[in-house]
Amino acid sequence: MSYQLSERKKVGLGLIVCGILFTFLGVILFFDRGLLALGNILCLSGVALILGWRSTWQLFTRRMNYKGSVPFLAGLLLIFVRWPIAGIVLEIYGSIILFGGFWPSVKAFLFQIPIVGWILQYQFLFLDRMRRSFG
C-alpha cells in the first residue's frame, strides 16, 4: 500500500513537524510561552492542511470528540495566559484522546518510509515475538 501526498499535505506535514520541534524547544527551554504557542499554532494549521478545514472543524466540534477537544483547547488557552506547564499537560491529554484514532493510519504511513519503516517494523516484530514466547 502506497500513500500519495499532495503538495498541500506535504506542507501540512512540514508544519506539524515544525510545530513539534518548536513545542519540544519550548519545553526544553523551561516552558517558553512563545515557542509553545508558536508550536501549537503550527501543529493546528498543519492538521488543518492535511485533513482540510471543514474536516478539522468537524473533528474539534463533534459531540463524541468533546472529551479530547475541550482539554486540548483549554490547554492552548492556558499557554496563552502564561500557565505553560498546566497547558502542556492538558494539551497532551487532549491530543491523546482526540488523535488516538489516527494511530493505525500513522503507523501504516511510517512503515512506508524506508529507514524509519524498517526500524519500526523490526521493533514491532521483536515485541510480537516476545509476546508470543511469554503468552
Coordinates of N, CA and C in Angstrom, one line a residue:
M1 N 0.9 -1.2 0.0 CA 0.0 0.0 0.0 C 0.9 1.2 0.0
S2 N 0.7 2.1 -0.9 CA 1.5 3.3 -1.0 C 0.6 4.6 -0.8
Y3 N 1.1 5.5 -0.1 CA 0.4 6.7 0.2 C 0.9 7.8 -0.8
Q4 N 0.0 8.5 -1.4 CA 0.4 9.6 -2.3 C 0.0 10.9 -1.5
L5 N 1.0 11.8 -1.4 CA 0.8 13.0 -0.7 C 0.8 14.2 -1.7
S6 N -0.3 15.0 -1.7 CA -0.4 16.1 -2.5 C 0.6 17.2 -1.9
E7 N 0.7 18.3 -2.7 CA 1.6 19.3 -2.2 C 1.1 20.0 -0.9
R8 N -0.3 20.1 -0.8 CA -0.9 20.7 0.4 C -0.6 19.8 1.6
K9 N -0.7 18.5 1.4 CA -0.5 17.6 2.5 C 1.0 17.6 2.9
K10 N 1.9 17.7 1.9 CA 3.3 17.8 2.3 C 3.6 19.0 3.1
V11 N 3.0 20.2 2.8 CA 3.2 21.4 3.5 C 2.6 21.2 4.9
G12 N 1.4 20.6 5.0 CA 0.8 20.3 6.3 C 1.7 19.4 7.2
L13 N 2.3 18.4 6.6 CA 3.2 17.5 7.3 C 4.4 18.3 7.8
G14 N 4.9 19.2 7.0 CA 6.0 20.0 7.4 C 5.7 21.0 8.5
L15 N 4.5 21.5 8.5 CA 4.1 22.4 9.6 C 3.9 21.6 10.9
I16 N 3.4 20.4 10.8 CA 3.3 19.6 12.0 C 4.7 19.3 12.6
V17 N 5.6 18.9 11.7 CA 7.0 18.6 12.2 C 7.6 19.9 12.8
C18 N 7.4 21.0 12.2 CA 8.0 22.3 12.7 C 7.3 22.6 14.1
G19 N 6.0 22.4 14.1 CA 5.2 22.6 15.4 C 5.7 21.7 16.5
I20 N 6.0 20.5 16.2 CA 6.5 19.6 17.2 C 7.9 20.0 17.6
L21 N 8.7 20.5 16.7 CA 10.1 21.0 17.0 C 10.0 22.2 17.9
F22 N 9.1 23.2 17.6 CA 9.0 24.3 18.4 C 8.5 24.0 19.8
T23 N 7.5 23.1 19.9 CA 7.0 22.7 21.2 C 8.1 22.0 22.0
F24 N 8.9 21.1 21.4 CA 10.0 20.5 22.1 C 11.0 21.5 22.6
L25 N 11.3 22.5 21.7 CA 12.2 23.5 22.2 C 11.6 24.3 23.3
G26 N 10.3 24.6 23.2 CA 9.7 25.4 24.3 C 9.7 24.6 25.6
V27 N 9.6 23.3 25.6 CA 9.7 22.5 26.8 C 11.1 22.5 27.3
I28 N 12.1 22.3 26.4 CA 13.5 22.2 26.8 C 13.9 23.6 27.4
L29 N 13.4 24.6 26.9 CA 13.8 26.0 27.4 C 12.9 26.5 28.5
F30 N 12.7 25.6 29.4 CA 11.9 25.9 30.6 C 10.5 26.4 30.3
F31 N 9.8 25.8 29.4 CA 8.4 26.1 29.1 C 8.3 27.5 28.6
D32 N 9.1 27.9 27.6 CA 9.0 29.2 27.0 C 7.6 29.3 26.3
R33 N 6.9 30.3 26.8 CA 5.5 30.5 26.3 C 5.4 30.8 24.8
G34 N 6.3 31.6 24.3 CA 6.3 32.0 22.9 C 6.5 30.8 22.0
L35 N 7.5 30.0 22.3 CA 7.8 28.8 21.5 C 6.6 27.8 21.6
L36 N 6.1 27.6 22.7 CA 5.0 26.7 22.9 C 3.7 27.1 22.1
A37 N 3.4 28.4 22.2 CA 2.3 29.0 21.4 C 2.5 28.8 19.9
L38 N 3.7 29.1 19.5 CA 4.1 29.0 18.0 C 4.0 27.6 17.6
G39 N 4.5 26.6 18.4 CA 4.4 25.2 18.1 C 2.9 24.8 18.0
N40 N 2.1 25.2 18.9 CA 0.7 24.8 18.8 C 0.0 25.4 17.6
I41 N 0.3 26.6 17.2 CA -0.3 27.2 16.0 C 0.1 26.5 14.8
L42 N 1.4 26.1 14.7 CA 1.9 25.4 13.5 C 1.3 24.0 13.4
C43 N 1.2 23.3 14.6 CA 0.6 22.0 14.6 C -0.9 22.0 14.1
L44 N -1.6 23.0 14.7 CA -3.1 23.1 14.3 C -3.2 23.5 12.8
S45 N -2.4 24.3 12.3 CA -2.5 24.7 10.9 C -2.1 23.5 10.0
G46 N -1.1 22.7 10.5 CA -0.7 21.5 9.7 C -1.8 20.5 9.7
V47 N -2.5 20.3 10.8 CA -3.6 19.3 10.8 C -4.7 19.8 9.9
A48 N -4.9 21.2 9.9 CA -6.0 21.7 9.1 C -5.6 21.5 7.6
L49 N -4.4 21.6 7.2 CA -4.0 21.4 5.8 C -4.1 20.0 5.4
I50 N -3.7 19.1 6.3 CA -3.8 17.7 6.0 C -5.2 17.2 5.9
L51 N -6.0 17.5 6.9 CA -7.4 17.0 6.9 C -8.3 17.8 6.0
G52 N -8.0 19.1 5.9 CA -9.0 20.0 5.3 C -9.6 20.9 6.4
W53 N -10.0 22.1 6.0 CA -10.6 23.0 7.0 C -11.9 22.5 7.6
R54 N -12.8 22.0 6.7 CA -14.1 21.5 7.2 C -13.9 20.3 8.1
S55 N -13.1 19.3 7.7 CA -12.9 18.1 8.5 C -12.2 18.4 9.8
T56 N -11.3 19.4 9.8 CA -10.7 19.8 11.1 C -11.7 20.4 12.0
W57 N -12.6 21.3 11.5 CA -13.6 21.9 12.3 C -14.5 20.8 12.9
Q58 N -14.9 19.8 12.0 CA -15.8 18.8 12.5 C -15.1 17.9 13.5
L59 N -13.8 17.7 13.4 CA -13.0 16.9 14.4 C -13.1 17.5 15.7
F60 N -13.0 18.9 15.8 CA -13.0 19.5 17.1 C -14.4 19.8 17.7
T61 N -15.4 19.8 16.8 CA -16.7 20.2 17.2 C -17.7 19.0 17.3
R62 N -17.3 17.8 16.9 CA -18.2 16.7 17.0 C -18.5 16.3 18.5
R63 N -19.7 16.0 18.8 CA -20.1 15.8 20.2 C -19.3 14.6 20.8
M64 N -18.9 13.6 20.1 CA -18.2 12.5 20.7 C -16.7 12.8 20.9
N65 N -16.2 13.9 20.3 CA -14.8 14.3 20.4 C -14.6 15.4 21.5
Y66 N -15.7 15.8 22.2 CA -15.6 16.9 23.2 C -14.6 16.5 24.3
K67 N -14.6 15.2 24.6 CA -13.7 14.8 25.7 C -12.2 15.1 25.4
G68 N -11.8 15.1 24.1 CA -10.5 15.5 23.8 C -10.3 16.9 23.3
S69 N -11.3 17.5 22.7 CA -11.1 18.8 22.2 C -11.2 19.9 23.3
V70 N -12.0 19.7 24.3 CA -12.1 20.7 25.3 C -10.8 20.8 26.1
P71 N -10.2 19.7 26.6 CA -8.9 19.8 27.2 C -7.8 20.4 26.3
F72 N -7.8 20.0 25.0 CA -6.8 20.5 24.1 C -6.9 22.0 24.0
L73 N -8.1 22.5 23.7 CA -8.3 23.9 23.6 C -8.1 24.7 24.9
A74 N -8.4 24.1 26.0 CA -8.2 24.7 27.3 C -6.7 24.8 27.6
G75 N -6.0 23.8 27.2 CA -4.5 23.8 27.3 C -3.9 24.9 26.5
L76 N -4.4 25.0 25.3 CA -3.9 26.1 24.4 C -4.2 27.5 25.0
L77 N -5.4 27.6 25.6 CA -5.7 28.9 26.3 C -4.8 29.1 27.5
L78 N -4.5 28.1 28.2 CA -3.6 28.2 29.4 C -2.2 28.6 29.0
I79 N -1.8 28.2 27.9 CA -0.4 28.6 27.4 C -0.4 30.0 27.0
F80 N -1.5 30.5 26.4 CA -1.6 31.9 26.0 C -1.7 32.8 27.2
V81 N -2.3 32.4 28.4 CA -2.4 33.2 29.5 C -1.3 32.9 30.6
R82 N -0.2 32.4 30.1 CA 1.0 32.2 30.9 C 0.9 31.2 32.0
W83 N 0.3 30.1 31.7 CA 0.3 28.9 32.5 C 0.8 27.7 31.7
P84 N 2.1 27.7 31.3 CA 2.5 26.8 30.2 C 2.6 25.3 30.7
I85 N 2.9 25.1 31.9 CA 3.0 23.7 32.4 C 1.7 23.0 32.5
A86 N 0.7 23.7 33.1 CA -0.7 23.1 33.1 C -1.3 23.0 31.7
G87 N -0.9 24.0 30.8 CA -1.4 23.9 29.5 C -0.9 22.8 28.7
I88 N 0.4 22.5 28.8 CA 1.0 21.3 28.1 C 0.4 20.0 28.6
V89 N 0.2 19.9 29.9 CA -0.4 18.7 30.4 C -1.8 18.5 29.9
L90 N -2.6 19.5 29.9 CA -3.9 19.4 29.3 C -3.9 19.1 27.8
E91 N -3.0 19.7 27.1 CA -2.9 19.5 25.7 C -2.4 18.1 25.3
I92 N -1.5 17.5 26.1 CA -1.1 16.2 25.9 C -2.3 15.2 26.1
Y93 N -3.0 15.4 27.2 CA -4.2 14.6 27.4 C -5.2 14.7 26.3
G94 N -5.5 15.9 25.9 CA -6.5 16.1 24.8 C -6.0 15.6 23.5
S95 N -4.7 15.7 23.2 CA -4.2 15.1 22.0 C -4.3 13.6 21.9
I96 N -4.0 13.0 23.0 CA -4.1 11.5 23.1 C -5.5 11.1 22.8
I97 N -6.4 11.7 23.5 CA -7.8 11.4 23.3 C -8.4 11.7 21.9
L98 N -8.0 12.9 21.5 CA -8.6 13.4 20.2 C -8.0 12.7 19.0
F99 N -6.6 12.5 19.0 CA -6.0 12.0 17.8 C -5.6 10.5 18.0
G100 N -6.1 9.8 19.0 CA -5.8 8.4 19.2 C -6.3 7.5 18.1
G101 N -7.4 7.9 17.5 CA -8.0 7.1 16.4 C -7.2 7.1 15.1
F102 N -6.2 8.1 15.0 CA -5.4 8.2 13.8 C -4.2 7.3 13.9
W103 N -3.9 6.6 15.0 CA -2.7 5.9 15.1 C -2.5 4.8 14.1
P104 N -3.5 4.0 13.7 CA -3.3 3.0 12.7 C -2.9 3.6 11.3
S105 N -3.5 4.7 11.0 CA -3.1 5.3 9.7 C -1.6 5.9 9.8
V106 N -1.3 6.5 10.9 CA 0.1 7.0 11.1 C 1.1 5.9 11.1
K107 N 0.7 4.8 11.7 CA 1.6 3.6 11.7 C 1.8 3.0 10.3
A108 N 0.8 2.9 9.6 CA 0.9 2.4 8.2 C 1.7 3.4 7.3
F109 N 1.6 4.7 7.5 CA 2.4 5.7 6.8 C 3.9 5.6 7.2
L110 N 4.1 5.4 8.5 CA 5.5 5.4 9.0 C 6.2 4.1 8.5
F111 N 5.5 3.0 8.3 CA 6.1 1.8 7.8 C 6.5 1.9 6.4
Q112 N 5.9 2.9 5.6 CA 6.3 3.0 4.2 C 7.5 3.9 4.0
I113 N 8.0 4.6 5.1 CA 9.2 5.4 5.0 C 10.4 4.4 5.0
P114 N 11.4 4.5 4.1 CA 12.4 3.5 4.0 C 13.2 3.2 5.3
I115 N 13.9 4.1 5.9 CA 14.7 3.7 7.1 C 13.8 3.6 8.3
V116 N 12.9 4.6 8.5 CA 12.1 4.6 9.7 C 11.2 3.4 9.7
G117 N 10.6 3.0 8.6 CA 9.8 1.9 8.5 C 10.5 0.6 8.9
W118 N 11.7 0.4 8.4 CA 12.4 -0.8 8.8 C 12.7 -0.9 10.3
I119 N 13.1 0.2 10.9 CA 13.3 0.3 12.3 C 12.0 -0.1 13.1
L120 N 10.9 0.6 12.7 CA 9.7 0.4 13.4 C 9.2 -1.1 13.2
Q121 N 9.3 -1.6 12.0 CA 8.8 -3.0 11.8 C 9.6 -3.9 12.6
Y122 N 10.9 -3.7 12.7 CA 11.8 -4.6 13.5 C 11.4 -4.6 14.9
Q123 N 11.1 -3.4 15.5 CA 10.7 -3.3 16.9 C 9.4 -4.0 17.1
F124 N 8.4 -3.8 16.2 CA 7.1 -4.5 16.4 C 7.2 -6.0 16.2
L125 N 8.1 -6.5 15.3 CA 8.3 -7.9 15.2 C 9.0 -8.5 16.4
F126 N 9.9 -7.7 17.0 CA 10.6 -8.2 18.2 C 9.6 -8.2 19.4
L127 N 8.7 -7.2 19.5 CA 7.7 -7.2 20.6 C 6.7 -8.3 20.4
D128 N 6.3 -8.6 19.1 CA 5.4 -9.6 18.9 C 6.0 -11.0 19.2
R129 N 7.3 -11.2 18.9 CA 7.9 -12.5 19.3 C 8.0 -12.6 20.8
M130 N 8.3 -11.5 21.5 CA 8.4 -11.6 22.9 C 7.0 -11.9 23.5
R131 N 6.0 -11.3 23.0 CA 4.6 -11.6 23.5 C 4.2 -13.0 23.3
R132 N 4.6 -13.6 22.1 CA 4.3 -15.0 21.8 C 5.0 -15.9 22.7
S133 N 6.3 -15.6 23.0 CA 7.1 -16.5 23.9 C 6.6 -16.5 25.3
F134 N 6.1 -15.4 25.8 CA 5.6 -15.3 27.2 C 4.1 -15.7 27.3
G135 N 3.4 -15.6 26.2 CA 1.9 -15.8 26.2 C 1.6 -17.1 25.9

